[in-house]
Amino acid sequence: MTSEVIIDVQPKAISIALLEDKKLVEYQNEPREASFAVGNIYVGKVKKLMPGLNACFVDVGSEKEAFLHYLDLGLQFASYEKYLKQVTSDHKKLYPIQKATHQPDLPKDGSIQNTLKVGQEIMVQVVKEPINTKGPRLTCDLSFAGRYMVLIPFGDKVSVSSKIKRGEERSRLKQLVQSMKPKNFGVIVRTVAEGKRAAELDQELKVLLKRWEDAIVKVQKATQCPQLVFEEQTRAVALLRDLFNPTYDGIHVNDAEIFQQIHDYVSLIAPEKADIVKLYKGNVPIFDNFDVTKQIKSGFGRTVNYKRGAYLIIEHTEAMHVVDVNSGTRIKKENGQEANALETNLGAADELARQLRLRDMGGIIVVDFIDMNLAEDRQLLYERMCENMKKDRARHNILPLSKFGLMQITRQRVRPAMDVAVEESCPTCHGTGKIKSSILFTDQLESKIDRLVNKIGIKRFTLHVHPYVAAYINQGVISIKRRWQLKYGLGIRIMASQKLAFLQYEFYDTHRQFIDMQEENEVSK
């Protein structure tokens, strides 16, 4: 199996696609100014206690106040609280964590009103991003995740991933990390640490300790509350940290700055694979070049087609995701309806496992498969679904089919499900139902080019348009493009872009920077 990561960096957003055998299996799109990412650490202020929920709301600067349950305070909350007071009491000299004394563990049956008070400042970490009308979900049990291990301040234990089965390897890793970790820190050794040398583990431990030190220095010098004291790595690097596999064939990036960040990270964790990180310099948009755009438009939306006319209908409600399996235009197999239902359901299980990863669907998912009479067929479907979900990094649980033919799946949810609008809105009427005459579109483009060349003074640029429009502009010996070049100069280039709607257009300069040429009456109200 070949795996590639494609990263499309735009001025306002970063999109990351993971391809397995050229097929899109994971997709993330985030605004570049996005905040409240999972892993970020804040000094927040308690705003309201909720004794009935045994929880409180904390101000961390988000639009909605963040939620913190008593059980998420962590066993070491008392140690954190005392250390935070010691750190903030002296703004010149940092109190070392190695000298901090462990306080008694927080009782599991305690209450929030006896532990916190309104206005108190606490260190919190985001474990769930804001979803729908809910603010971020927080914890006080802080952790710093690396590729090989997770560092836990005020922990004491060294734990090894249960997926590492060999007893001698588990003992080796435990003893190794125990000997190198400083006092008052715990460590969880991750699965990918299996077989790694002491030097590699020690190097990452130092990096994680430096992140903790940088965060606590910001706490010491904080002049306001709330304040961000630790920001998770850039989305591209954070995703690679969890996804990276030495068998990757390529990581393609279209931005020099992000390319350098990823190259440095891969050089750190797997120096022998640094050359798979490549800066994409092609003229065709990177997602179009790797056939990602078309897969995004076919893979999202309410209806998803798969083998031989069968399709899924995916609905999202506040409480759960509901998936309906339909045989569609499939022709019945000669050996009967049962065999047809089994084949359709097995194909649906394959596609659904991909859709869960692709859309990052979380919470409760209920799937209505086509009814099957034979118990062995229902068991085969359940086993197929479990096998498909082994590739999924998110924690999940799958129940066998119920007597109603429903399969229930729960999947870890830490951010909103990816929802990509595949229906294209009209770029000229903006939903009013009336558009300007399309025959005048090339005249409108020419007026933009004239303004760009003769008034703004940009002589060399690329115009991105829908592939059909690009074909029209380029057709003929004396094409529209050629006439424009004769009139305005040879610096004009036309590029077909699959992501654009029929009458949309975008201008880019020679440095691939977006040039906003839309007029006020063209922008949606």
PDB file of N, CA and C in Angstrom, residues 262-295:
ATOM      1  N   ILE A 262       7.899  21.094   8.227  1.00  0.00           N
ATOM      2  CA  ILE A 262       7.681  19.645   8.136  1.00  0.00           C
ATOM      3  C   ILE A 262       8.993  18.918   7.867  1.00  0.00           C
ATOM      4  N   HIS A 263       9.831  19.497   7.015  1.00  0.00           N
ATOM      5  CA  HIS A 263      11.138  18.885   6.723  1.00  0.00           C
ATOM      6  C   HIS A 263      11.977  18.793   7.993  1.00  0.00           C
ATOM      7  N   ASP A 264      11.967  19.869   8.790  1.00  0.00           N
ATOM      8  CA  ASP A 264      12.728  19.865  10.050  1.00  0.00           C
ATOM      9  C   ASP A 264      12.183  18.805  11.004  1.00  0.00           C
ATOM     10  N   TYR A 265      10.848  18.671  11.048  1.00  0.00           N
ATOM     11  CA  TYR A 265      10.238  17.698  11.969  1.00  0.00           C
ATOM     12  C   TYR A 265      10.567  16.267  11.551  1.00  0.00           C
ATOM     13  N   VAL A 266      10.416  15.969  10.252  1.00  0.00           N
ATOM     14  CA  VAL A 266      10.707  14.617   9.770  1.00  0.00           C
ATOM     15  C   VAL A 266      12.200  14.315   9.928  1.00  0.00           C
ATOM     16  N   SER A 267      13.057  15.325   9.711  1.00  0.00           N
ATOM     17  CA  SER A 267      14.503  15.128   9.903  1.00  0.00           C
ATOM     18  C   SER A 267      14.821  14.782  11.349  1.00  0.00           C
ATOM     19  N   LEU A 268      14.010  15.307  12.273  1.00  0.00           N
ATOM     20  CA  LEU A 268      14.225  15.046  13.696  1.00  0.00           C
ATOM     21  C   LEU A 268      13.813  13.635  14.089  1.00  0.00           C
ATOM     22  N   ILE A 269      12.616  13.197  13.583  1.00  0.00           N
ATOM     23  CA  ILE A 269      12.083  11.908  14.039  1.00  0.00           C
ATOM     24  C   ILE A 269      12.496  10.735  13.154  1.00  0.00           C
ATOM     25  N   ALA A 270      12.793  11.016  11.886  1.00  0.00           N
ATOM     26  CA  ALA A 270      13.191   9.939  10.969  1.00  0.00           C
ATOM     27  C   ALA A 270      14.120  10.515   9.906  1.00  0.00           C
ATOM     28  N   PRO A 271      15.389  10.768  10.270  1.00  0.00           N
ATOM     29  CA  PRO A 271      16.322  11.441   9.346  1.00  0.00           C
ATOM     30  C   PRO A 271      16.444  10.759   7.986  1.00  0.00           C
ATOM     31  N   GLU A 272      16.327   9.429   7.979  1.00  0.00           N
ATOM     32  CA  GLU A 272      16.499   8.714   6.714  1.00  0.00           C
ATOM     33  C   GLU A 272      15.330   8.953   5.748  1.00  0.00           C
ATOM     34  N   LYS A 273      14.202   9.511   6.241  1.00  0.00           N
ATOM     35  CA  LYS A 273      13.034   9.748   5.390  1.00  0.00           C
ATOM     36  C   LYS A 273      12.846  11.221   5.061  1.00  0.00           C
ATOM     37  N   ALA A 274      13.816  12.066   5.402  1.00  0.00           N
ATOM     38  CA  ALA A 274      13.660  13.514   5.193  1.00  0.00           C
ATOM     39  C   ALA A 274      13.438  13.851   3.721  1.00  0.00           C
ATOM     40  N   ASP A 275      13.975  13.016   2.807  1.00  0.00           N
ATOM     41  CA  ASP A 275      13.869  13.362   1.384  1.00  0.00           C
ATOM     42  C   ASP A 275      12.480  13.095   0.805  1.00  0.00           C
ATOM     43  N   ILE A 276      11.567  12.467   1.575  1.00  0.00           N
ATOM     44  CA  ILE A 276      10.209  12.263   1.049  1.00  0.00           C
ATOM     45  C   ILE A 276       9.380  13.543   1.151  1.00  0.00           C
ATOM     46  N   VAL A 277       9.858  14.531   1.930  1.00  0.00           N
ATOM     47  CA  VAL A 277       9.159  15.812   2.023  1.00  0.00           C
ATOM     48  C   VAL A 277       9.560  16.650   0.826  1.00  0.00           C
ATOM     49  N   LYS A 278       8.582  17.007  -0.003  1.00  0.00           N
ATOM     50  CA  LYS A 278       8.878  17.682  -1.263  1.00  0.00           C
ATOM     51  C   LYS A 278       8.058  18.957  -1.390  1.00  0.00           C
ATOM     52  N   LEU A 279       8.713  19.998  -1.876  1.00  0.00           N
ATOM     53  CA  LEU A 279       8.036  21.274  -2.127  1.00  0.00           C
ATOM     54  C   LEU A 279       7.435  21.230  -3.521  1.00  0.00           C
ATOM     55  N   TYR A 280       6.117  21.355  -3.583  1.00  0.00           N
ATOM     56  CA  TYR A 280       5.416  21.306  -4.871  1.00  0.00           C
ATOM     57  C   TYR A 280       5.502  22.669  -5.552  1.00  0.00           C
ATOM     58  N   LYS A 281       6.012  22.692  -6.776  1.00  0.00           N
ATOM     59  CA  LYS A 281       6.196  23.956  -7.498  1.00  0.00           C
ATOM     60  C   LYS A 281       5.405  24.004  -8.801  1.00  0.00           C
ATOM     61  N   GLY A 282       4.515  23.033  -9.003  1.00  0.00           N
ATOM     62  CA  GLY A 282       3.749  22.997 -10.249  1.00  0.00           C
ATOM     63  C   GLY A 282       2.778  24.163 -10.369  1.00  0.00           C
ATOM     64  N   ASN A 283       2.351  24.431 -11.603  1.00  0.00           N
ATOM     65  CA  ASN A 283       1.405  25.518 -11.848  1.00  0.00           C
ATOM     66  C   ASN A 283      -0.040  25.110 -11.575  1.00  0.00           C
ATOM     67  N   VAL A 284      -0.333  23.834 -11.773  1.00  0.00           N
ATOM     68  CA  VAL A 284      -1.682  23.325 -11.481  1.00  0.00           C
ATOM     69  C   VAL A 284      -1.871  23.287  -9.969  1.00  0.00           C
ATOM     70  N   PRO A 285      -3.032  23.720  -9.439  1.00  0.00           N
ATOM     71  CA  PRO A 285      -3.264  23.630  -7.987  1.00  0.00           C
ATOM     72  C   PRO A 285      -2.934  22.242  -7.459  1.00  0.00           C
ATOM     73  N   ILE A 286      -2.299  22.173  -6.290  1.00  0.00           N
ATOM     74  CA  ILE A 286      -1.745  20.912  -5.784  1.00  0.00           C
ATOM     75  C   ILE A 286      -2.812  19.831  -5.616  1.00  0.00           C
ATOM     76  N   PHE A 287      -4.005  20.199  -5.135  1.00  0.00           N
ATOM     77  CA  PHE A 287      -5.062  19.199  -4.954  1.00  0.00           C
ATOM     78  C   PHE A 287      -5.577  18.692  -6.299  1.00  0.00           C
ATOM     79  N   ASP A 288      -5.590  19.554  -7.320  1.00  0.00           N
ATOM     80  CA  ASP A 288      -5.995  19.106  -8.652  1.00  0.00           C
ATOM     81  C   ASP A 288      -4.959  18.143  -9.221  1.00  0.00           C
ATOM     82  N   ASN A 289      -3.685  18.444  -8.993  1.00  0.00           N
ATOM     83  CA  ASN A 289      -2.602  17.628  -9.536  1.00  0.00           C
ATOM     84  C   ASN A 289      -2.640  16.199  -8.992  1.00  0.00           C
ATOM     85  N   PHE A 290      -2.999  16.050  -7.699  1.00  0.00           N
ATOM     86  CA  PHE A 290      -3.026  14.719  -7.077  1.00  0.00           C
ATOM     87  C   PHE A 290      -4.447  14.139  -7.019  1.00  0.00           C
ATOM     88  N   ASP A 291      -5.367  14.728  -7.788  1.00  0.00           N
ATOM     89  CA  ASP A 291      -6.746  14.222  -7.897  1.00  0.00           C
ATOM     90  C   ASP A 291      -7.472  14.217  -6.555  1.00  0.00           C
ATOM     91  N   VAL A 292      -7.156  15.181  -5.696  1.00  0.00           N
ATOM     92  CA  VAL A 292      -7.819  15.262  -4.393  1.00  0.00           C
ATOM     93  C   VAL A 292      -9.135  16.028  -4.497  1.00  0.00           C
ATOM     94  N   THR A 293      -9.152  17.102  -5.286  1.00  0.00           N
ATOM     95  CA  THR A 293     -10.349  17.940  -5.389  1.00  0.00           C
ATOM     96  C   THR A 293     -11.561  17.127  -5.819  1.00  0.00           C
ATOM     97  N   LYS A 294     -11.388  16.304  -6.857  1.00  0.00           N
ATOM     98  CA  LYS A 294     -12.505  15.505  -7.361  1.00  0.00           C
ATOM     99  C   LYS A 294     -12.989  14.513  -6.299  1.00  0.00           C
ATOM    100  N   GLN A 295     -12.045  13.928  -5.541  1.00  0.00           N
ATOM    101  CA  GLN A 295     -12.433  12.973  -4.499  1.00  0.00           C
ATOM    102  C   GLN A 295     -13.156  13.660  -3.342  1.00  0.00           C
TER     103      GLN A 295
END
